[in-house]
Amino acid sequence: MTYCCAMRLQDGMVFISDTRTNAGVDHISVFRKLYTFGVSNERFIVIQTSGNLATTQAVIGHLQNQLELKLEPNLYSLNTMFEVAELVGHTLRKVIADVTSDTVEQSNYFCSLLVGGQIGGAEMQLYNIYPQGNFICATSDTPYFQIGESKYGKPILDRTLRYDMPLDEAMRCSLISFDSTIRSNVSVGMPLDALIYKKDSLVIPNGKRIYEEDPYFTMISKGWSEALRQGLIELAKPDEDYFQ
Amino acid sequence: MTYCCAMRLQDGMVFISDTRTNAGVDHISVFRKLYTFGVSNERFIVIQTSGNLATTQAVIGHLQNQLELKLEPNLYSLNTMFEVAELVGHTLRKVIADVTSDTVEQSNYFCSLLVGGQIGGAEMQLYNIYPQGNFICATSDTPYFQIGESKYGKPILDRTLRYDMPLDEAMRCSLISFDSTIRSNVSVGMPLDALIYKKDSLVIPNGKRIYEEDPYFTMISKGWSEALRQGLIELAKPDEDYFQ
């Protein structure tokens, strides 16, 4: 499985992906699922992938190939993030149509993608692209998207994430969301790829790869468990009628 | 959908179920999914249900019918909780076999059950009964089971629940697990049925029905959100390399 999360907030964007892929529990590998593209001072694009690995790698492969051979349209020639989302959606649809031309069962080859970034002076955008190639756009009401194994890590986001949350706090929130998922589901695993983009900076961040023994992640994980245990103890006890 | 959780701890047992059933988002009803049986000073049995409502009601109906007509074996004639789990499993298997005798697709009629309790001087037991009628038993290593929409509410249990946790704290932990699920998934809903059983008491608790406006539940829900927000702010900020 996979877990990817992306946020489009007032001050910028936060992206995290895990790297575990599995074909059965006895065939586990590490593959990057967070890809960055961009031209400094002009555009910054992130694509995160979930689903069939051959499909997601084919989508990224086609997009990179278009850039390498300067085929039009490509990620660096398009004018808006909306057009970027359209290109990614079309590429995905084409890859799935190709591989399933001789089969009736398309869903085995499905994947989902998150596409976020900023081009020139336009606003940052974040899109959730479905296997059919269509997509939805994040807003200040719903400033985050998840793909893959999303349920374990959703409650912390639903309780604490706000559009105007500072980026460092949003990163902590995402790391907890990942830690909670990894603890409860063995199909999501370290290392993680994390990236913070500051609004209007138009720089391409290197991002950070977080390994299992990462001191900051370990501290966050332990500190959070401790905070929850303490919070639980401090909540008022249930009334006597719970015991009757 | 449904969410049920049961815990077998050092000092006793905790059971909570939601009451929402749905056949599509436009057909939502309230049905009890937590049933208590017992004879004071002799035995206490709880059954929680998830899955096809006709199947779960048929299972409970057969078990009640056996008691009413004093047919053997029944929940009050069996000697151990293991035999109770076997009876429930057999009943479930028979109900599914009956309803699917003319169809190849059994899974539409599947349900899962949690069965917990205590008989005489024997230890408390908690069983997770699968649609096939077989089952597993909770231990001090894994003191809780969930059925239904379990993923949202699992991280809080995995981070904080311990076998030696006091019953009132385990109840708070369960309520948070339910609140987190209800906030993130509309297919699980209030009111909740909650019940605490004290080890060796052999009394049949009435339990508590928790409605949406329940003051204690509201306080727990708000208090927990506040505790998480505060805990998040207090965690150390990520290093500068997260921003590069």
Coordinates of C-alpha atoms in Angstrom, one line a residue:
Chain A
M1 CA 0.0 0.0 0.0
T2 CA 1.0 3.7 0.3
Y3 CA 0.2 6.8 2.2
C4 CA 0.7 10.3 0.7
C5 CA -0.6 13.6 2.1
A6 CA -0.4 17.1 0.7
M7 CA -1.6 20.4 2.1
R8 CA -2.1 23.8 0.5
L9 CA -2.1 26.3 3.3
Q10 CA -2.0 30.1 3.6
D11 CA 1.8 30.3 3.9
G12 CA 2.8 27.4 1.5
M13 CA 2.5 23.7 0.9
V14 CA 3.5 20.6 2.8
F15 CA 4.0 17.2 1.1
I16 CA 4.9 13.8 2.6
S17 CA 4.9 10.3 1.1
D18 CA 6.0 7.0 2.4
T19 CA 8.2 4.7 0.3
R20 CA 6.8 1.2 0.9
T21 CA 5.5 -0.9 -1.9
N22 CA 4.3 -4.5 -1.5
A23 CA 3.1 -7.3 -3.7
G24 CA 2.0 -9.5 -0.8
V25 CA 3.6 -9.3 2.7
D26 CA 6.6 -11.2 1.5
H27 CA 7.5 -8.9 -1.3
I28 CA 8.2 -5.4 0.2
S29 CA 10.4 -2.8 -1.5
V30 CA 11.4 0.9 -1.2
F31 CA 10.3 3.1 -4.0
R32 CA 10.1 6.9 -4.1
K33 CA 6.5 8.2 -4.5
L34 CA 7.2 11.9 -4.3
Y35 CA 8.7 13.6 -7.4
T36 CA 9.7 17.3 -7.8
F37 CA 9.9 19.2 -11.0
G38 CA 10.6 22.9 -11.6
V39 CA 12.5 25.8 -12.9
S40 CA 13.9 28.2 -10.2
N41 CA 12.1 31.5 -10.0
E42 CA 9.5 30.3 -12.5
R43 CA 7.7 27.1 -11.4
F44 CA 7.6 24.4 -8.8
I45 CA 5.7 21.2 -9.2
V46 CA 5.3 18.1 -6.9
I47 CA 3.7 14.8 -8.0
Q48 CA 2.9 12.1 -5.4
T49 CA 1.7 8.7 -6.5
S50 CA -0.3 5.8 -5.0
G51 CA -1.5 2.6 -6.6
N52 CA -0.1 0.2 -9.2
L53 CA 3.7 0.9 -9.3
A54 CA 4.1 0.1 -13.0
T55 CA 1.3 2.6 -13.8
T56 CA 2.7 5.4 -11.5
Q57 CA 6.2 4.9 -12.9
A58 CA 4.9 5.0 -16.4
V59 CA 3.1 8.3 -15.8
I60 CA 6.2 9.8 -14.3
G61 CA 8.3 8.3 -17.1
H62 CA 6.2 9.8 -19.8
L63 CA 6.2 13.2 -18.1
Q64 CA 10.0 13.1 -17.7
N65 CA 10.4 11.9 -21.3
Q66 CA 8.4 14.8 -22.7
L67 CA 10.7 17.1 -20.8
E68 CA 13.9 15.4 -22.0
L69 CA 12.9 15.4 -25.6
K70 CA 11.2 18.8 -25.3
L71 CA 7.9 17.3 -26.6
E72 CA 4.9 19.6 -26.4
P73 CA 3.0 19.9 -24.1
N74 CA 5.3 19.3 -21.1
L75 CA 5.4 20.3 -17.4
Y76 CA 7.7 23.2 -18.2
S77 CA 5.8 24.6 -21.2
L78 CA 2.3 24.8 -19.7
N79 CA 1.0 28.1 -18.4
T80 CA -1.0 27.2 -15.3
M81 CA -1.2 24.5 -12.6
F82 CA -4.7 23.7 -14.0
E83 CA -3.0 22.8 -17.3
V84 CA -0.4 20.7 -15.5
A85 CA -3.2 18.8 -13.7
E86 CA -4.8 18.2 -17.1
L87 CA -1.6 16.9 -18.6
V88 CA -1.0 14.5 -15.7
G89 CA -4.6 13.3 -15.8
H90 CA -4.4 12.7 -19.6
T91 CA -1.1 10.9 -19.2
L92 CA -2.6 8.7 -16.5
R93 CA -5.7 7.9 -18.5
K94 CA -3.5 7.0 -21.6
V95 CA -1.2 4.7 -19.5
I96 CA -4.2 2.8 -18.1
A97 CA -5.9 2.5 -21.5
D98 CA -2.7 1.2 -23.0
V99 CA -2.0 -1.5 -20.4
T100 CA -5.7 -2.6 -20.2
S101 CA -6.4 -2.7 -23.9
D102 CA -6.6 -6.5 -23.8
T103 CA -8.4 -6.9 -20.5
V104 CA -11.8 -6.1 -19.0
E105 CA -10.4 -5.5 -15.5
Q106 CA -9.0 -2.0 -15.4
S107 CA -9.0 -1.5 -11.6
N108 CA -5.9 -3.6 -11.0
Y109 CA -3.9 -1.0 -12.9
F110 CA -5.4 2.1 -11.2
C111 CA -3.4 4.7 -9.5
S112 CA -4.2 8.1 -7.8
L113 CA -2.0 11.1 -7.9
L114 CA -1.6 14.4 -6.0
V115 CA -0.2 17.3 -8.0
G116 CA 0.7 20.6 -6.3
G117 CA 2.7 23.6 -7.0
Q118 CA 2.9 27.2 -8.2
I119 CA 3.7 28.8 -11.6
G120 CA 4.8 32.4 -11.8
G121 CA 2.7 34.9 -9.9
A122 CA -0.4 32.7 -9.9
E123 CA -1.7 31.1 -6.7
M124 CA -0.5 27.8 -5.5
Q125 CA -2.7 24.9 -6.4
L126 CA -3.2 21.3 -5.2
Y127 CA -5.1 18.7 -7.2
N128 CA -6.2 15.2 -6.4
I129 CA -6.2 13.2 -9.7
Y130 CA -8.4 10.1 -10.0
P131 CA -7.7 7.0 -12.0
Q132 CA -10.1 8.2 -14.6
G133 CA -7.9 11.3 -15.2
N134 CA -10.4 13.8 -13.8
F135 CA -9.5 15.8 -10.6
I136 CA -10.6 18.0 -7.8
C137 CA -8.8 21.1 -6.3
A138 CA -8.0 21.9 -2.7
T139 CA -9.6 25.0 -1.1
S140 CA -9.3 26.8 2.2
D141 CA -12.3 24.8 3.4
T142 CA -10.6 21.5 2.5
P143 CA -6.9 22.3 2.4
Y144 CA -5.5 18.8 2.3
F145 CA -5.7 15.6 0.3
Q146 CA -4.6 12.1 1.1
I147 CA -4.2 9.1 -1.2
G148 CA -3.5 5.5 -0.4
E149 CA -4.0 4.1 3.2
S150 CA -5.6 7.3 4.4
K151 CA -7.9 6.4 7.3
Y152 CA -5.5 5.9 10.2
G153 CA -3.9 9.3 9.7
K154 CA -7.1 11.3 9.0
P155 CA -8.4 12.0 12.6
I156 CA -5.3 14.1 13.5
L157 CA -5.8 16.2 10.4
D158 CA -9.5 16.6 10.9
R159 CA -9.0 17.7 14.5
T160 CA -6.1 20.0 14.2
L161 CA -5.3 21.2 10.6
R162 CA -6.4 24.6 9.7
Y163 CA -5.8 26.6 6.5
D164 CA -3.9 29.3 8.5
M165 CA -1.7 26.9 10.4
P166 CA 2.0 27.8 10.2
L167 CA 4.0 25.5 7.9
D168 CA 6.2 24.0 10.7
E169 CA 3.2 23.1 12.7
A170 CA 1.5 21.6 9.6
M171 CA 4.7 19.5 9.1
R172 CA 4.5 18.2 12.7
C173 CA 0.8 17.4 12.1
S174 CA 1.6 15.5 9.0
L175 CA 4.5 13.6 10.6
I176 CA 2.1 12.5 13.4
S177 CA -0.4 11.4 10.8
F178 CA 2.3 9.3 9.2
D179 CA 3.5 7.9 12.5
S180 CA 0.0 6.9 13.4
T181 CA -0.5 5.1 10.1
I182 CA 2.8 3.3 10.2
R183 CA 2.2 2.1 13.8
S184 CA -1.3 0.7 12.8
N185 CA -0.6 -0.7 9.3
V186 CA 2.4 -2.5 8.2
S187 CA 1.8 -1.7 4.5
V188 CA 2.9 1.9 5.0
G189 CA 6.6 2.2 6.0
M190 CA 9.7 4.3 6.4
P191 CA 11.7 6.1 5.0
L192 CA 9.4 9.1 4.3
D193 CA 10.0 11.9 1.8
A194 CA 8.9 15.3 3.2
L195 CA 9.0 18.7 1.6
I196 CA 7.9 22.2 2.6
Y197 CA 7.3 24.8 -0.1
K198 CA 7.1 28.5 1.0
K199 CA 4.4 30.5 -0.9
D200 CA 5.8 32.6 -3.7
S201 CA 9.4 31.5 -3.2
L202 CA 9.5 29.7 -6.5
V203 CA 12.5 27.7 -5.3
I204 CA 12.7 23.9 -5.7
P205 CA 13.2 22.5 -2.2
N206 CA 15.5 19.4 -1.9
G207 CA 13.1 18.0 0.7
K208 CA 14.1 15.7 3.4
R209 CA 14.3 11.9 3.5
I210 CA 13.3 10.7 7.0
Y211 CA 14.8 7.3 7.9
E212 CA 13.6 5.0 10.7
E213 CA 16.3 6.2 13.1
D214 CA 15.8 9.9 12.3
P215 CA 16.2 11.7 15.7
Y216 CA 13.6 14.4 15.1
F217 CA 11.0 11.9 13.9
T218 CA 11.7 9.6 16.8
M219 CA 11.3 12.5 19.2
I220 CA 8.0 13.6 17.6
S221 CA 6.7 10.0 17.7
K222 CA 7.6 9.4 21.4
G223 CA 6.5 13.0 22.4
W224 CA 3.2 12.5 20.7
S225 CA 2.5 9.2 22.4
E226 CA 3.4 10.8 25.7
A227 CA 1.1 13.8 25.0
L228 CA -1.8 11.5 24.2
R229 CA -1.3 9.4 27.3
Q230 CA -1.1 12.5 29.5
G231 CA -4.1 14.0 27.7
L232 CA -6.1 10.9 28.3
I233 CA -5.3 10.8 32.0
E234 CA -6.3 14.5 32.4
L235 CA -9.7 14.1 30.8
A236 CA -12.5 14.0 33.3
K237 CA -13.6 10.5 34.4
P238 CA -16.9 9.0 33.2
D239 CA -19.9 9.3 35.5
E240 CA -21.0 6.5 37.8
D241 CA -23.8 5.6 35.3
Y242 CA -21.2 4.2 32.9
F243 CA -20.5 1.5 35.5
Q244 CA -24.1 0.5 36.1
Chain B
M1 CA -21.3 0.9 8.2
T2 CA -20.6 0.3 11.9
Y3 CA -17.9 0.6 14.5
C4 CA -17.7 -1.7 17.5
C5 CA -14.9 -2.0 20.0
A6 CA -14.4 -4.4 22.9
M7 CA -11.6 -4.6 25.5
R8 CA -10.7 -7.4 27.9
L9 CA -8.5 -5.8 30.5
Q10 CA -7.0 -6.7 33.9
D11 CA -9.9 -5.2 35.9
G12 CA -12.8 -5.9 33.6
M13 CA -14.2 -5.4 30.1
V14 CA -15.3 -2.3 28.1
F15 CA -17.7 -2.5 25.1
I16 CA -18.9 0.3 22.8
S17 CA -21.0 0.2 19.6
D18 CA -22.4 2.8 17.4
T19 CA -26.0 2.5 16.1
R20 CA -25.9 3.8 12.5
T21 CA -26.9 1.5 9.7
N22 CA -27.0 2.6 6.1
A23 CA -28.1 1.3 2.8
G24 CA -26.7 4.1 0.7
V25 CA -26.2 7.6 2.1
D26 CA -29.9 8.4 1.7
H27 CA -31.1 5.5 3.8
I28 CA -29.8 5.9 7.3
S29 CA -31.3 4.3 10.4
V30 CA -30.6 3.7 14.1
F31 CA -30.3 0.0 15.2
R32 CA -28.8 -1.3 18.4
K33 CA -25.6 -3.4 17.7
L34 CA -24.7 -4.2 21.4
Y35 CA -26.7 -7.0 23.1
T36 CA -26.4 -8.1 26.7
F37 CA -27.4 -11.5 28.1
G38 CA -26.9 -13.1 31.5
V39 CA -28.0 -14.5 34.8
S40 CA -27.0 -12.4 37.8
N41 CA -24.3 -14.0 39.9
E42 CA -23.8 -16.7 37.3
R43 CA -22.9 -15.4 33.8
F44 CA -22.6 -12.2 31.8
I45 CA -22.5 -12.2 28.0
V46 CA -22.2 -9.3 25.4
I47 CA -22.6 -9.7 21.7
Q48 CA -21.7 -6.8 19.3
T49 CA -22.5 -7.0 15.6
S50 CA -21.3 -5.5 12.3
G51 CA -22.2 -6.2 8.7
N52 CA -25.4 -7.2 7.0
L53 CA -28.2 -6.1 9.3
A54 CA -30.6 -9.0 8.4
T55 CA -27.8 -11.5 9.1
T56 CA -26.9 -10.0 12.5
Q57 CA -30.5 -9.7 13.5
A58 CA -31.1 -13.3 12.5
V59 CA -28.2 -14.5 14.6
I60 CA -29.4 -12.6 17.7
G61 CA -33.0 -13.7 16.9
H62 CA -32.0 -17.4 16.9
L63 CA -30.0 -17.1 20.1
Q64 CA -32.9 -15.3 21.8
N65 CA -35.4 -17.9 20.4
Q66 CA -33.3 -20.7 21.8
L67 CA -33.4 -19.1 25.3
E68 CA -37.2 -18.4 25.1
L69 CA -38.1 -21.9 24.0
K70 CA -35.4 -23.4 26.3
L71 CA -33.9 -25.3 23.3
E72 CA -30.5 -26.9 23.9
P73 CA -27.8 -25.7 23.5
N74 CA -28.4 -22.1 24.5
L75 CA -26.5 -19.1 25.9
Y76 CA -27.6 -20.0 29.5
S77 CA -26.9 -23.7 29.4
L78 CA -23.4 -23.7 28.0
N79 CA -20.5 -24.2 30.5
T80 CA -17.8 -21.9 29.2
M81 CA -17.3 -18.7 27.1
F82 CA -15.5 -20.9 24.6
E83 CA -18.7 -22.9 24.1
V84 CA -20.7 -19.7 23.8
A85 CA -18.4 -18.5 21.0
E86 CA -18.8 -21.8 19.3
L87 CA -22.6 -21.5 19.5
V88 CA -22.6 -18.0 18.1
G89 CA -20.2 -19.0 15.3
H90 CA -22.3 -22.0 14.4
T91 CA -25.5 -19.9 14.4
L92 CA -23.8 -17.3 12.2
R93 CA -22.6 -19.9 9.7
K94 CA -26.0 -21.5 9.5
V95 CA -27.8 -18.1 8.9
I96 CA -25.4 -17.2 6.1
A97 CA -25.7 -20.7 4.6
D98 CA -29.5 -20.5 4.7
V99 CA -29.8 -17.1 3.0
T100 CA -27.2 -17.8 0.4
S101 CA -28.3 -21.3 -0.6
D102 CA -29.5 -20.0 -4.0
T103 CA -26.7 -17.6 -4.7
V104 CA -23.0 -17.8 -5.4
E105 CA -22.2 -14.4 -3.7
Q106 CA -22.0 -15.0 0.0
S107 CA -20.0 -11.9 1.0
N108 CA -23.0 -9.6 0.7
Y109 CA -24.6 -11.3 3.7
F110 CA -21.4 -11.5 5.8
C111 CA -21.2 -10.1 9.3
S112 CA -18.7 -10.1 12.1
L113 CA -19.4 -10.4 15.8
L114 CA -17.6 -9.7 19.1
V115 CA -18.5 -12.0 22.0
G116 CA -17.3 -11.3 25.5
G117 CA -18.2 -12.1 29.0
Q118 CA -17.6 -14.3 32.0
I119 CA -19.2 -17.5 33.3
G120 CA -19.0 -18.5 37.0
G121 CA -15.5 -18.5 38.4
A122 CA -13.7 -18.8 35.1
E123 CA -11.7 -16.0 33.4
M124 CA -13.4 -13.3 31.3
Q125 CA -13.0 -14.0 27.6
L126 CA -13.4 -11.9 24.4
Y127 CA -13.8 -13.5 21.0
N128 CA -13.8 -12.0 17.5
I129 CA -16.0 -14.2 15.3
Y130 CA -15.5 -14.2 11.6
P131 CA -18.2 -14.6 8.9
Q132 CA -17.1 -18.2 8.5
G133 CA -18.0 -18.9 12.1
N134 CA -14.4 -19.4 13.3
F135 CA -12.9 -17.1 15.9
I136 CA -9.9 -15.7 17.7
C137 CA -9.5 -14.8 21.4
A138 CA -8.1 -11.6 23.0
T139 CA -5.0 -11.9 25.2
S140 CA -3.0 -9.5 27.4
D141 CA -0.7 -8.8 24.3
T142 CA -3.8 -7.9 22.2
P143 CA -6.5 -6.9 24.7
Y144 CA -8.9 -5.3 22.2
F145 CA -10.9 -6.1 19.1
Q146 CA -12.6 -3.8 16.6
I147 CA -15.2 -4.7 13.9
G148 CA -16.6 -2.5 11.2
E149 CA -15.1 0.9 10.3
S150 CA -12.0 0.3 12.5
K151 CA -9.1 2.3 11.0
Y152 CA -9.8 5.8 12.1
G153 CA -10.1 4.8 15.7
K154 CA -7.2 2.4 15.8
P155 CA -4.2 4.8 16.3
I156 CA -5.5 6.1 19.7
L157 CA -5.9 2.5 20.9
D158 CA -2.5 1.4 19.6
R159 CA -0.7 4.4 21.2
T160 CA -2.4 4.4 24.6
L161 CA -4.3 1.2 25.5
R162 CA -2.6 -1.2 27.9
Y163 CA -3.9 -4.4 29.5
D164 CA -3.4 -2.9 33.0
M165 CA -5.2 0.4 32.2
P166 CA -8.0 1.3 34.7
L167 CA -11.5 0.7 33.3
D168 CA -12.5 4.4 33.5
E169 CA -9.4 5.4 31.5
A170 CA -10.1 2.6 28.9
M171 CA -13.6 4.0 28.6
R172 CA -12.3 7.5 27.9
C173 CA -9.8 5.9 25.4
S174 CA -12.7 4.1 23.6
L175 CA -14.9 7.2 23.5
I176 CA -12.1 9.2 21.8
S177 CA -11.7 6.3 19.4
F178 CA -15.4 6.6 18.5
D179 CA -15.3 10.4 18.4
S180 CA -12.4 10.3 16.0
T181 CA -14.2 7.8 13.8
I182 CA -17.5 9.7 13.8
R183 CA -15.7 13.0 12.8
S184 CA -13.9 11.4 9.9
N185 CA -16.6 9.0 8.5
V186 CA -20.3 9.8 8.2
S187 CA -21.2 6.0 8.1
V188 CA -20.6 5.7 11.9
G189 CA -22.9 7.7 14.0
M190 CA -24.5 8.5 17.4
P191 CA -26.0 7.4 19.7
L192 CA -23.5 5.0 21.1
D193 CA -24.1 2.1 23.4
A194 CA -21.4 1.8 26.1
L195 CA -20.9 -0.7 28.9
I196 CA -18.3 -1.4 31.5
Y197 CA -18.1 -4.9 33.2
K198 CA -16.1 -5.2 36.4
K199 CA -14.2 -8.5 36.6
D200 CA -15.8 -11.2 38.8
S201 CA -18.8 -9.1 39.6
L202 CA -21.2 -11.3 37.6
V203 CA -23.7 -8.5 37.4
I204 CA -25.4 -7.5 34.2
P205 CA -24.7 -3.8 33.7
N206 CA -27.5 -1.7 32.1
G207 CA -24.9 0.2 30.1
K208 CA -25.3 3.7 28.9
R209 CA -26.8 5.1 25.7
I210 CA -24.8 8.2 24.7
Y211 CA -26.7 10.7 22.6
E212 CA -25.3 13.4 20.5
E213 CA -25.9 16.1 23.1
D214 CA -24.5 14.0 26.0
P215 CA -22.6 16.5 28.2
Y216 CA -19.8 14.1 29.2
F217 CA -19.2 12.9 25.6
T218 CA -19.2 16.5 24.3
M219 CA -16.7 17.5 27.0
I220 CA -14.4 14.5 26.1
S221 CA -14.6 15.4 22.4
K222 CA -13.8 19.1 22.9
G223 CA -11.2 18.4 25.6
W224 CA -9.4 15.9 23.4
S225 CA -9.3 18.3 20.4
E226 CA -7.9 20.9 22.7
A227 CA -5.3 18.5 24.1
L228 CA -4.2 17.5 20.6
R229 CA -3.9 21.1 19.4
Q230 CA -1.9 22.0 22.6
G231 CA 0.2 18.8 22.2
L232 CA 1.0 19.7 18.6
I233 CA 2.1 23.3 19.5
E234 CA 4.4 22.0 22.2
L235 CA 6.2 19.4 20.0
A236 CA 9.6 20.7 19.0
K237 CA 9.8 22.5 15.6
P238 CA 11.3 20.7 12.6
D239 CA 14.9 21.5 11.8
E240 CA 15.9 24.0 9.1
D241 CA 16.6 21.1 6.6
Y242 CA 12.9 20.4 6.4
F243 CA 12.6 23.8 4.7
Q244 CA 15.4 23.4 2.2

